[in-house]
PDB file of C-alpha atoms in Angstrom:
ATOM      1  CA  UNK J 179      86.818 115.470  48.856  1.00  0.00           C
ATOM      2  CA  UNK J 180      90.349 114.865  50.214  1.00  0.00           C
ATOM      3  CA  UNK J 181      91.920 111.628  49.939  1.00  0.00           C
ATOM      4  CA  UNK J 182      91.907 110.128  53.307  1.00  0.00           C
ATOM      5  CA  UNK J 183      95.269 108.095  53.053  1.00  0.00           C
ATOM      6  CA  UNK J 184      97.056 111.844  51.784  1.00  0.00           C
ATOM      7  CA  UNK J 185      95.246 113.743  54.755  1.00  0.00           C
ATOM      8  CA  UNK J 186      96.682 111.260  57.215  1.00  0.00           C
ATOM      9  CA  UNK J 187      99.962 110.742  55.771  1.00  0.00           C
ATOM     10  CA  UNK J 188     100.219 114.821  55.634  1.00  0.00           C
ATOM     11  CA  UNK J 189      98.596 115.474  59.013  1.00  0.00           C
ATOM     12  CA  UNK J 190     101.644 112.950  60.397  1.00  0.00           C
ATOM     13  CA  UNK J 191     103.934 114.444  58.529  1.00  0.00           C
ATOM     14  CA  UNK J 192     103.277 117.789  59.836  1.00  0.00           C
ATOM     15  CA  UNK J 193     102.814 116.666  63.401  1.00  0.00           C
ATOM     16  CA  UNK J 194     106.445 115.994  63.356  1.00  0.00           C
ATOM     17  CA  UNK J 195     108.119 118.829  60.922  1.00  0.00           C
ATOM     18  CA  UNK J 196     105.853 120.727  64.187  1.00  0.00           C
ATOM     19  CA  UNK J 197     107.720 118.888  66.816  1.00  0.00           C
ATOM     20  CA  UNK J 198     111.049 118.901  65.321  1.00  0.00           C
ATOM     21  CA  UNK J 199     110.938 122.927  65.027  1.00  0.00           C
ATOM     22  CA  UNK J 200     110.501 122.906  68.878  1.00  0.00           C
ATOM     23  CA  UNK J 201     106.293 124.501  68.271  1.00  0.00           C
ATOM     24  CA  UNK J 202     105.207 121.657  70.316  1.00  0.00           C
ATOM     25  CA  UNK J 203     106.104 119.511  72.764  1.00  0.00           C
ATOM     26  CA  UNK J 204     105.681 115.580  73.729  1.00  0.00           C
ATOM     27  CA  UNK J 205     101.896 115.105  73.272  1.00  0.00           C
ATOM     28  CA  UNK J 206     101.360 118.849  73.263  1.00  0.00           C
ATOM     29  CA  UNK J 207      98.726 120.780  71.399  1.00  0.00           C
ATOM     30  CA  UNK J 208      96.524 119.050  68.329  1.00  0.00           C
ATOM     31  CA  UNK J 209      95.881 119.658  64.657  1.00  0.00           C
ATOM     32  CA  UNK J 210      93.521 118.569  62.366  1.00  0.00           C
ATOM     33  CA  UNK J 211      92.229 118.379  58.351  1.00  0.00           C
ATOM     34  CA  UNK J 212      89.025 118.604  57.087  1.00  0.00           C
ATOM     35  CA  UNK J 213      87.494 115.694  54.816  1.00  0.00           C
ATOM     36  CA  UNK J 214      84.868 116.976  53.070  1.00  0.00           C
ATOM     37  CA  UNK J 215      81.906 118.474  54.155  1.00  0.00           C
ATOM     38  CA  UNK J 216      81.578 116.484  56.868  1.00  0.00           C
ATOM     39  CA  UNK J 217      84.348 114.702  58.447  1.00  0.00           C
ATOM     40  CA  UNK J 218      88.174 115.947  59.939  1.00  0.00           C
ATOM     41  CA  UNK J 219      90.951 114.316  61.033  1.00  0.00           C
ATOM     42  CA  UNK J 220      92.214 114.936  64.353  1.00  0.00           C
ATOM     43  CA  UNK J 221      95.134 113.963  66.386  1.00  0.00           C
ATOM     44  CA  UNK J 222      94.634 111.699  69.235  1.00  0.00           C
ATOM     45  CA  UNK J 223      95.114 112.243  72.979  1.00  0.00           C
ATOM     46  CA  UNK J 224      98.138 111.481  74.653  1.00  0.00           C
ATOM     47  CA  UNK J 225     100.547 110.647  71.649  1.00  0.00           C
ATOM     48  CA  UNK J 226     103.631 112.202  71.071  1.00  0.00           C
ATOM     49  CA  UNK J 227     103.717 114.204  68.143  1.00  0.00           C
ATOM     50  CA  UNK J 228     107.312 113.195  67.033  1.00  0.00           C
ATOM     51  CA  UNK J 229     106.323 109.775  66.992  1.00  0.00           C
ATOM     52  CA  UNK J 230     102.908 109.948  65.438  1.00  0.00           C
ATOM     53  CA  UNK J 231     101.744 107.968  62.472  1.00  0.00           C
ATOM     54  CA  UNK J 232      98.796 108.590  60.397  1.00  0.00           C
ATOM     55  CA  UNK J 233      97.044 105.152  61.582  1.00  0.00           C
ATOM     56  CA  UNK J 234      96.944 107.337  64.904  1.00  0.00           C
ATOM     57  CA  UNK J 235      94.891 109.766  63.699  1.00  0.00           C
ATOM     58  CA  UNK J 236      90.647 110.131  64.541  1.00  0.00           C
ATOM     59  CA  UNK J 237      88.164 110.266  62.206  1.00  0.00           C
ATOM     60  CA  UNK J 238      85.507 112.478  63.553  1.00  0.00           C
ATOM     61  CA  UNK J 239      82.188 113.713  61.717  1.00  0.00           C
ATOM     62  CA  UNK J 240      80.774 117.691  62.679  1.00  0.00           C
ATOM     63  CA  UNK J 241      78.854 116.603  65.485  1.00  0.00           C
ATOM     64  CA  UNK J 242      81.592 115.475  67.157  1.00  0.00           C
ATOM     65  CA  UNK J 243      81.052 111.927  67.164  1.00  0.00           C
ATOM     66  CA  UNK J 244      83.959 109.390  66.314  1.00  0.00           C
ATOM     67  CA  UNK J 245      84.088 107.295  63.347  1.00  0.00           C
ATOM     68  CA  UNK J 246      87.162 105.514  63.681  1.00  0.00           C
ATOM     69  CA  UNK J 247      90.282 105.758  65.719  1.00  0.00           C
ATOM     70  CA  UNK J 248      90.856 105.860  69.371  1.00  0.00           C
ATOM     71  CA  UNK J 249      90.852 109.010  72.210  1.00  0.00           C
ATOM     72  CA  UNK J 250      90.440 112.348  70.225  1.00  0.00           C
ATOM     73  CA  UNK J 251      91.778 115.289  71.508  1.00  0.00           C
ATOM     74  CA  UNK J 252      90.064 117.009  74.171  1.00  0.00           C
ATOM     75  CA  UNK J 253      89.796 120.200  71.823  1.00  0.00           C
ATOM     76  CA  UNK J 254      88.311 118.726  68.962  1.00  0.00           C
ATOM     77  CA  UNK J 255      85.221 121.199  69.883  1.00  0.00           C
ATOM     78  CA  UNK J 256      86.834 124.214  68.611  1.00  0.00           C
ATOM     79  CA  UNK J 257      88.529 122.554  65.908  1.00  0.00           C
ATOM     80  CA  UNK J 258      84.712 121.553  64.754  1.00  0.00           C
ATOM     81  CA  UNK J 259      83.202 125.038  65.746  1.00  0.00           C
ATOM     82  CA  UNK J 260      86.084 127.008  63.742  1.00  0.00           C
ATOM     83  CA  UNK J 261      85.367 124.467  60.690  1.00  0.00           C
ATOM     84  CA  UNK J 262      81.558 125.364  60.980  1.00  0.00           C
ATOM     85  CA  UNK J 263      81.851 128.700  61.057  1.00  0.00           C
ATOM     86  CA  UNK J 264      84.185 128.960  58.027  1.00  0.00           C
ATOM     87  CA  UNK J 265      83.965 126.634  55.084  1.00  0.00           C
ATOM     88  CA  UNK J 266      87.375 127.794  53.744  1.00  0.00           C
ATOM     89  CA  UNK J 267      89.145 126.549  56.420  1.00  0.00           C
ATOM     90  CA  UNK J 268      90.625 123.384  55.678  1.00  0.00           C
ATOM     91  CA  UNK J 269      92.863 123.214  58.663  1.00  0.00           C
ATOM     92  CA  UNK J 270      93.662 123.697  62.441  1.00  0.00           C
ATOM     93  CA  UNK J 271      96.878 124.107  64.121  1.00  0.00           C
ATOM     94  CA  UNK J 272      96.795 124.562  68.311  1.00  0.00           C
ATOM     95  CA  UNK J 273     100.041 123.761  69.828  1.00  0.00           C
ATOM     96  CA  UNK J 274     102.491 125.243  72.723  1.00  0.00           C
ATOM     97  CA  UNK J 275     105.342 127.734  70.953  1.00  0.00           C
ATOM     98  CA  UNK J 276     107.883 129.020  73.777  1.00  0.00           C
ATOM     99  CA  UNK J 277     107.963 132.577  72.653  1.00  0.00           C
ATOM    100  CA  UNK J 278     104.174 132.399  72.284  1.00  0.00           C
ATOM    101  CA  UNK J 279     103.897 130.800  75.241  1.00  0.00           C
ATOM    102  CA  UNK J 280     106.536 133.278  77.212  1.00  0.00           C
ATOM    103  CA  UNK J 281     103.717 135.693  75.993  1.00  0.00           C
ATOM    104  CA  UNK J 282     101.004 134.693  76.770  1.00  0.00           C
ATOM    105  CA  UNK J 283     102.386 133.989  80.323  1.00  0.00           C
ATOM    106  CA  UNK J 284     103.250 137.383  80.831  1.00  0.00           C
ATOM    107  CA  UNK J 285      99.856 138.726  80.002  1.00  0.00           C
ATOM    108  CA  UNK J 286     101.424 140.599  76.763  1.00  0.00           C
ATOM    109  CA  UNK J 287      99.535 140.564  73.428  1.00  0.00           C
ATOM    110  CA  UNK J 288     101.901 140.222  70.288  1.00  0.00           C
ATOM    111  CA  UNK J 289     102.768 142.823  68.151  1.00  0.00           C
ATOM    112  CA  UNK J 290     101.967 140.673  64.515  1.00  0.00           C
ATOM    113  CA  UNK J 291     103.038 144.061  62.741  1.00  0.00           C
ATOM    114  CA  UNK J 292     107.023 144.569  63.530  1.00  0.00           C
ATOM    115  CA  UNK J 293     107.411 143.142  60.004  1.00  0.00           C
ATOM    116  CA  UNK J 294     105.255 142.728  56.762  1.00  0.00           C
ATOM    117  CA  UNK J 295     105.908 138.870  57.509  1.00  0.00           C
ATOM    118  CA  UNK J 296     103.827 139.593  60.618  1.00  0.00           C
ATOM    119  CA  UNK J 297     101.259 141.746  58.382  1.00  0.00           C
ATOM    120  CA  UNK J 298     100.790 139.550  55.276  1.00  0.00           C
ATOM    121  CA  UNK J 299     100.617 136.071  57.276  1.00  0.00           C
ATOM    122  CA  UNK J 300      99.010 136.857  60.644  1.00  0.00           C
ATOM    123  CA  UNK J 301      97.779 140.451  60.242  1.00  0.00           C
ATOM    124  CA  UNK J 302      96.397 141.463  64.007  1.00  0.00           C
ATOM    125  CA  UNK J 303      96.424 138.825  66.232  1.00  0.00           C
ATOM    126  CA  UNK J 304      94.108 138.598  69.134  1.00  0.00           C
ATOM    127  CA  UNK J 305      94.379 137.144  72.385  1.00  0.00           C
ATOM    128  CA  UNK J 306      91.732 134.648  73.750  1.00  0.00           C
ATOM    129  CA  UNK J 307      91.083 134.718  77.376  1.00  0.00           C
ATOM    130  CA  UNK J 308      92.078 131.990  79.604  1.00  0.00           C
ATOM    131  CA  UNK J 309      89.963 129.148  80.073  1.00  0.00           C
ATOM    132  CA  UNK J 310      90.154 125.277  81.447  1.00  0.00           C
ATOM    133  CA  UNK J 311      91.345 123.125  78.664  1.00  0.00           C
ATOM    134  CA  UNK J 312      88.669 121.000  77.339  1.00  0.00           C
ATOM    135  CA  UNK J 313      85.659 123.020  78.117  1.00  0.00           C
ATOM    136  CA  UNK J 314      83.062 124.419  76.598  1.00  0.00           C
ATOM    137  CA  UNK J 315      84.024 127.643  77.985  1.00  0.00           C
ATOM    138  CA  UNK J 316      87.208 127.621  75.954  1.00  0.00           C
ATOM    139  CA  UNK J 317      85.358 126.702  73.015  1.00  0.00           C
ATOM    140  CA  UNK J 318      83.412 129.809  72.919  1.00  0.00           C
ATOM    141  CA  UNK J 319      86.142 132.045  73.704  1.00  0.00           C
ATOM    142  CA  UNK J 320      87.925 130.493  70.629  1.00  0.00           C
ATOM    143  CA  UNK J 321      84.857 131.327  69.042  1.00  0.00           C
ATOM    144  CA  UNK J 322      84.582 134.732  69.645  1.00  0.00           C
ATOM    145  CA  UNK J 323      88.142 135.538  66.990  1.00  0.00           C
ATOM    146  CA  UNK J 324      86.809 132.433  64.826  1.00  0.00           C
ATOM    147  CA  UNK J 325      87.642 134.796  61.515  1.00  0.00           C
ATOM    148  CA  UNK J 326      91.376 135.484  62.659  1.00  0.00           C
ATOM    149  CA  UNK J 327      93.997 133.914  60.740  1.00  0.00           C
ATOM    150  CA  UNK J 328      95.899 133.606  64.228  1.00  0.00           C
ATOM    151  CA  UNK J 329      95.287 133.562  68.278  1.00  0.00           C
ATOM    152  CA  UNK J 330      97.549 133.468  71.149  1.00  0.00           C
ATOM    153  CA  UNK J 331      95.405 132.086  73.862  1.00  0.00           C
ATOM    154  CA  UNK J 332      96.472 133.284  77.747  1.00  0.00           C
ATOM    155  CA  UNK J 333      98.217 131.000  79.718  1.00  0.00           C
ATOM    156  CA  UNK J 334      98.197 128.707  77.224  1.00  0.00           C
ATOM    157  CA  UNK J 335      99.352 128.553  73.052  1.00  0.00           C
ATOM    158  CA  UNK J 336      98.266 129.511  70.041  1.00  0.00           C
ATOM    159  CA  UNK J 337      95.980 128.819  67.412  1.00  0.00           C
ATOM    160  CA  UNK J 338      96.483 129.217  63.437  1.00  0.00           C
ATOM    161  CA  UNK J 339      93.887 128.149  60.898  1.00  0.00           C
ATOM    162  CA  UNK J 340      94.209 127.946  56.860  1.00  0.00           C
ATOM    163  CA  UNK J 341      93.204 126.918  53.720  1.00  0.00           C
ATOM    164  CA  UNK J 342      95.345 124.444  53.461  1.00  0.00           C
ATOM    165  CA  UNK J 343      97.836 122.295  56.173  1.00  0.00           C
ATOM    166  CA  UNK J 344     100.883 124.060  54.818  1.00  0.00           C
ATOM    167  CA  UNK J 345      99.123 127.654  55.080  1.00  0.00           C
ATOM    168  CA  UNK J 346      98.373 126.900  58.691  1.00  0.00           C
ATOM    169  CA  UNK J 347     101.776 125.113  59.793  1.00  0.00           C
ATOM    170  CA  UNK J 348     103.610 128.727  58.560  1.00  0.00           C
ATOM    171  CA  UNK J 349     101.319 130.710  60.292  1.00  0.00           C
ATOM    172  CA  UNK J 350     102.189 129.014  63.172  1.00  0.00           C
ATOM    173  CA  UNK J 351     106.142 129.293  62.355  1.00  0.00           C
ATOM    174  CA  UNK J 352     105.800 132.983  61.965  1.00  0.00           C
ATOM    175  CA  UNK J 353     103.496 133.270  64.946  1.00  0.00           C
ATOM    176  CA  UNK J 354     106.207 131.951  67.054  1.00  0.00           C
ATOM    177  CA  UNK J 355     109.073 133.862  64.819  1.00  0.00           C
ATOM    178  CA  UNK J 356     107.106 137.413  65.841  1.00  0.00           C
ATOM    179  CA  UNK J 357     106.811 136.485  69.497  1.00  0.00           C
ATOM    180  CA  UNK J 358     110.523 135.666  69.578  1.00  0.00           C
ATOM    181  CA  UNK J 359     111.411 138.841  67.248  1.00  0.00           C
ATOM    182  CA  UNK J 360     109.146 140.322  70.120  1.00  0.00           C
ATOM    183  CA  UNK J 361     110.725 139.271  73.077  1.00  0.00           C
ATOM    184  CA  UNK J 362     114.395 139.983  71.219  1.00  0.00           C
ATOM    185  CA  UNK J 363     113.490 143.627  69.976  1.00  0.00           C
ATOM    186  CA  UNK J 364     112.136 144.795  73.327  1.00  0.00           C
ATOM    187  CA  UNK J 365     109.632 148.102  72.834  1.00  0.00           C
ATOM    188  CA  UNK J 366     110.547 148.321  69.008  1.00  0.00           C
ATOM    189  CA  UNK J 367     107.797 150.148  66.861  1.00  0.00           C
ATOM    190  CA  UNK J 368     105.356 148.482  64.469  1.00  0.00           C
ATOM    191  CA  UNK J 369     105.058 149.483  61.205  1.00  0.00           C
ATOM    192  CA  UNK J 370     103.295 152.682  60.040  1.00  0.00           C
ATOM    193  CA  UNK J 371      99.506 152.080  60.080  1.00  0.00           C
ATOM    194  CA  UNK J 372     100.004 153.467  56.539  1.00  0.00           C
ATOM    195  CA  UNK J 373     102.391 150.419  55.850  1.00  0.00           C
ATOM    196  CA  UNK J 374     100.058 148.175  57.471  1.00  0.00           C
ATOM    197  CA  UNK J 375      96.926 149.405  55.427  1.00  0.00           C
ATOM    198  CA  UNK J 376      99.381 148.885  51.994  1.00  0.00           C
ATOM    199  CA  UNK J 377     100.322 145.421  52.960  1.00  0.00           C
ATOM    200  CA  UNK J 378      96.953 144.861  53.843  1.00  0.00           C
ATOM    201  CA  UNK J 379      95.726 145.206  50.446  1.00  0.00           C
ATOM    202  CA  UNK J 380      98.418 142.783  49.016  1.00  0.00           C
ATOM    203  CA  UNK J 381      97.254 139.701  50.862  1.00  0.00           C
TER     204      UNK J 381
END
């Protein structure tokens, strides 16, 4: 089981290395830890990730009920349903990246293979359909790419799970790093499906 006072302290921690690389903004977005078997961590609602502490954080069991700590984020059901559905997972990054964002906006899916960055971190990326914030309807379109290391949802952010905080927070970095790369390098080529494949096999 994870030390509680380590999960929150980290959680915090990477709330704000988050906000101080510009992948979030203000109260923007939400991450959480797993604790066990049973229990996450979540951020709260309405709290500025640059200024959160790990007292902040909610202490939520699978169900969805709240142990201790205030408001949780209203998208604390796909954080639990992506947990559920994969016991590896030991964290949950969703947050608001411009480039991503700029994306997603646009209606453009992101090319995750211009580099073998892209490939070995994020390999394809899909794109989750729009839904209202909050609802159950987003939850199950989360759902539906539950296995992918990495979502851009329309309209709306991104999504990166890992096996650890740190494995999620740089999937996130290089999420945003490809959409910028993206956006920068125009209708530049992905690598070789050959190259893909090869990288592939080295994760």
């Amino acid at each position: 089981m994870t030390n509680e006072s380590f999960a929150r302290r980290r959680l915090a921690e990477c709330c704000h290395l988050l906000y101080d690389r510009h992948l979030t903004v203000s109260a923007g977005g939400n991450m959480s830890v797993r604790l066990g078997e049973d229990e996450i961590l979540i951020t709260p609602s309405g709290v500025n990730k640059g200024l959160i502490s790990g007292d902040d954080l909610v202490k939520m069991d699978m169900d969805g009920n709240v142990i201790s700590g205030g408001k949780p984020s209203i998208e604390h059901k796909f954080h639990i349903g992506i947990y559920k559905e994969k016991p590896e997972t030991n964290a949950v990054i969703h947050c608001h990246p411009l480039y991503c964002l700029a994306l997603a906006v646009k209606g453009e899916d992101i090319k995750s293979c211009l580099t073998p960055e892209g490939v070995l971190l994020l390999d394809q990326v899909p794109t989750v359909r729009y839904e209202t914030p909050g609802s159950q309807e987003l939850v199950d379109a989360v759902m539906e790419y539950a296995d992918a290391p990495a979502m851009l949802m329309a309209k709306h952010g991104a999504i990166t799970q890992g096996r650890t905080l740190e494995e999620a927070f740089n999937r996130m970095e290089e999420l945003e790093f490809q959409a910028h790369l993206q956006i920068l390098a125009g209708d530049a080529a992905e690598l070789p499906v050959e190259e893909v494949v090869k990288l592939r096999g080295m994760r």
